[in-house]
């Protein structure tokens, strides 16, 4: 039987242990930190505006604050509603929120003052043409953007360079050069890709009134934005891309400047920051079949048999995610209606979406319902579809470099490792860094090799070493007549007169390297489903080793390592 003193001692010891456990729990990092994905506004915000913060893992409001801050100011936003996935708040009329300045929006613990957001968002307070005064009525110096008195300007030093993505003590991975033959070598700052060669020929297809800038952090981006705004640039968007490890800005050009002159000026003024054009990319497909084929009641399907794709049994369910960066997808099509499909739009606000034909066709090749006329390769996979293509003048279907970068980062945040890119365009340093960082994070990018003809120059992103480039062959194993050739080609797959879904209902025959890439993406997904921890280089080597050699023995510029030979599934 316990005595009173013994009982008291046990109680005290229990309370002590509980206090220690509580302290350890309270100081440990949350398993699932809050993640802010959007704020529901485009452009700047005015004091008094309501913002709808969207994301996940916000938890309960108790003990937390939604904060706007920079190096000089910290402002708490009044909250109207707080749920686990959304916060409705108001931008306060605070004297230390300076019109025209950029701030970081995030969630903070009230007790410790620590940021808990896994991803903070930049917000700009709209510039006000009226004279500004502080809370005491003193005029604010318009040249400094702060009350007259101590110098509180952001540093005039240029932002630091983008840091290489390597572990402490390791050697940064080498970046392959994509300089045009005849271009003198240039030495970039450490950790950045080489600057693009001087343009002596026709300019690449690009946005003609804006450029892109990359910094290594959101702090550097907001500091750079402050300086560039003062030089007449318009900050059209600024977003942190956590998977890729950089922040991306779209800059509208000052009046009277063009893209080449702006790039030259900014690269000289900020040599440690990466600037490039916002290059345009297009889908790599031909709507017309290679030869006339009538779509009979049962279409002719040769592609799976050509590569020996195994027919999966009804109880075979490969648990794997695949990303698709393309046009929007027609989710009402019978081949896709009941598929496990997530979608997100990355078009710039106000841009008309491109018709969903191309994305629907590629999606059906990957996950098409086995009971439909467009049976997919891995129908049990979960497809993440990122829409980046818009419709421009003369019905041109194009996507921008920044939209592709944002789409890749979203897929990475969702844990998607296999990404199909049936698109191509000119070389671009932002695109290059995007695919390299994606590869470093464990993603496997599969891209169409291009339909510019056998004598054409390489297209990108397929032309980058960190991307699997796929060319197309027909049922007789002959190369697609319009396919690009070059030493960047990795694999060949069926891509001529391939049957796939068309937007609306039914299907059609199409040709192009766009339709060959999904076969390699699906095969990579099967390998990943069976070996979830396989590294990108090991997976690429596996596909190359298993390929059936075509053409000249060994790797060649027409077929790469040869015809895709998929791994067995279930």
PDB file of C-alpha atoms in Angstrom, residues 25 51 72 106 110 178 193 227 270 281 291 302 326 383 390 420 433 445 484 512 515 526 541 553-554 561:
ATOM      1  CA  UNK A  25       5.995  18.881 -28.577  1.00  0.00           C
ATOM      2  CA  UNK A  51      -8.035  38.896 -49.755  1.00  0.00           C
ATOM      3  CA  UNK A  72      11.179  47.355 -41.821  1.00  0.00           C
ATOM      4  CA  UNK A 106       2.670  34.451 -44.265  1.00  0.00           C
ATOM      5  CA  UNK A 110       1.861  34.737 -31.990  1.00  0.00           C
ATOM      6  CA  UNK A 178      23.499  25.219 -75.109  1.00  0.00           C
ATOM      7  CA  UNK A 193      23.472  28.627 -66.333  1.00  0.00           C
ATOM      8  CA  UNK A 227      14.565  48.745 -57.601  1.00  0.00           C
ATOM      9  CA  UNK A 270      22.537  43.030 -62.127  1.00  0.00           C
ATOM     10  CA  UNK A 281       6.351  27.146 -76.899  1.00  0.00           C
ATOM     11  CA  UNK A 291      -1.468   8.970 -94.861  1.00  0.00           C
ATOM     12  CA  UNK A 302      -0.687  -0.861 -83.911  1.00  0.00           C
ATOM     13  CA  UNK A 326      -0.330  20.777 -72.291  1.00  0.00           C
ATOM     14  CA  UNK A 383      -3.089  12.221 -64.015  1.00  0.00           C
ATOM     15  CA  UNK A 390      -3.539  29.885 -74.848  1.00  0.00           C
ATOM     16  CA  UNK A 420       5.048  14.604 -70.108  1.00  0.00           C
ATOM     17  CA  UNK A 433      17.198  26.084 -65.003  1.00  0.00           C
ATOM     18  CA  UNK A 445      10.784  14.979 -67.647  1.00  0.00           C
ATOM     19  CA  UNK A 484      13.921  16.449 -85.720  1.00  0.00           C
ATOM     20  CA  UNK A 512       3.913  13.913 -84.379  1.00  0.00           C
ATOM     21  CA  UNK A 515       2.135  11.380 -79.497  1.00  0.00           C
ATOM     22  CA  UNK A 526       5.506   1.716 -64.729  1.00  0.00           C
ATOM     23  CA  UNK A 541      19.564   4.301 -68.157  1.00  0.00           C
ATOM     24  CA  UNK A 553      24.232   0.245 -84.301  1.00  0.00           C
ATOM     25  CA  UNK A 554      24.300   2.008 -80.960  1.00  0.00           C
ATOM     26  CA  UNK A 561      19.051   4.397 -78.250  1.00  0.00           C
TER      27      UNK A 561
END
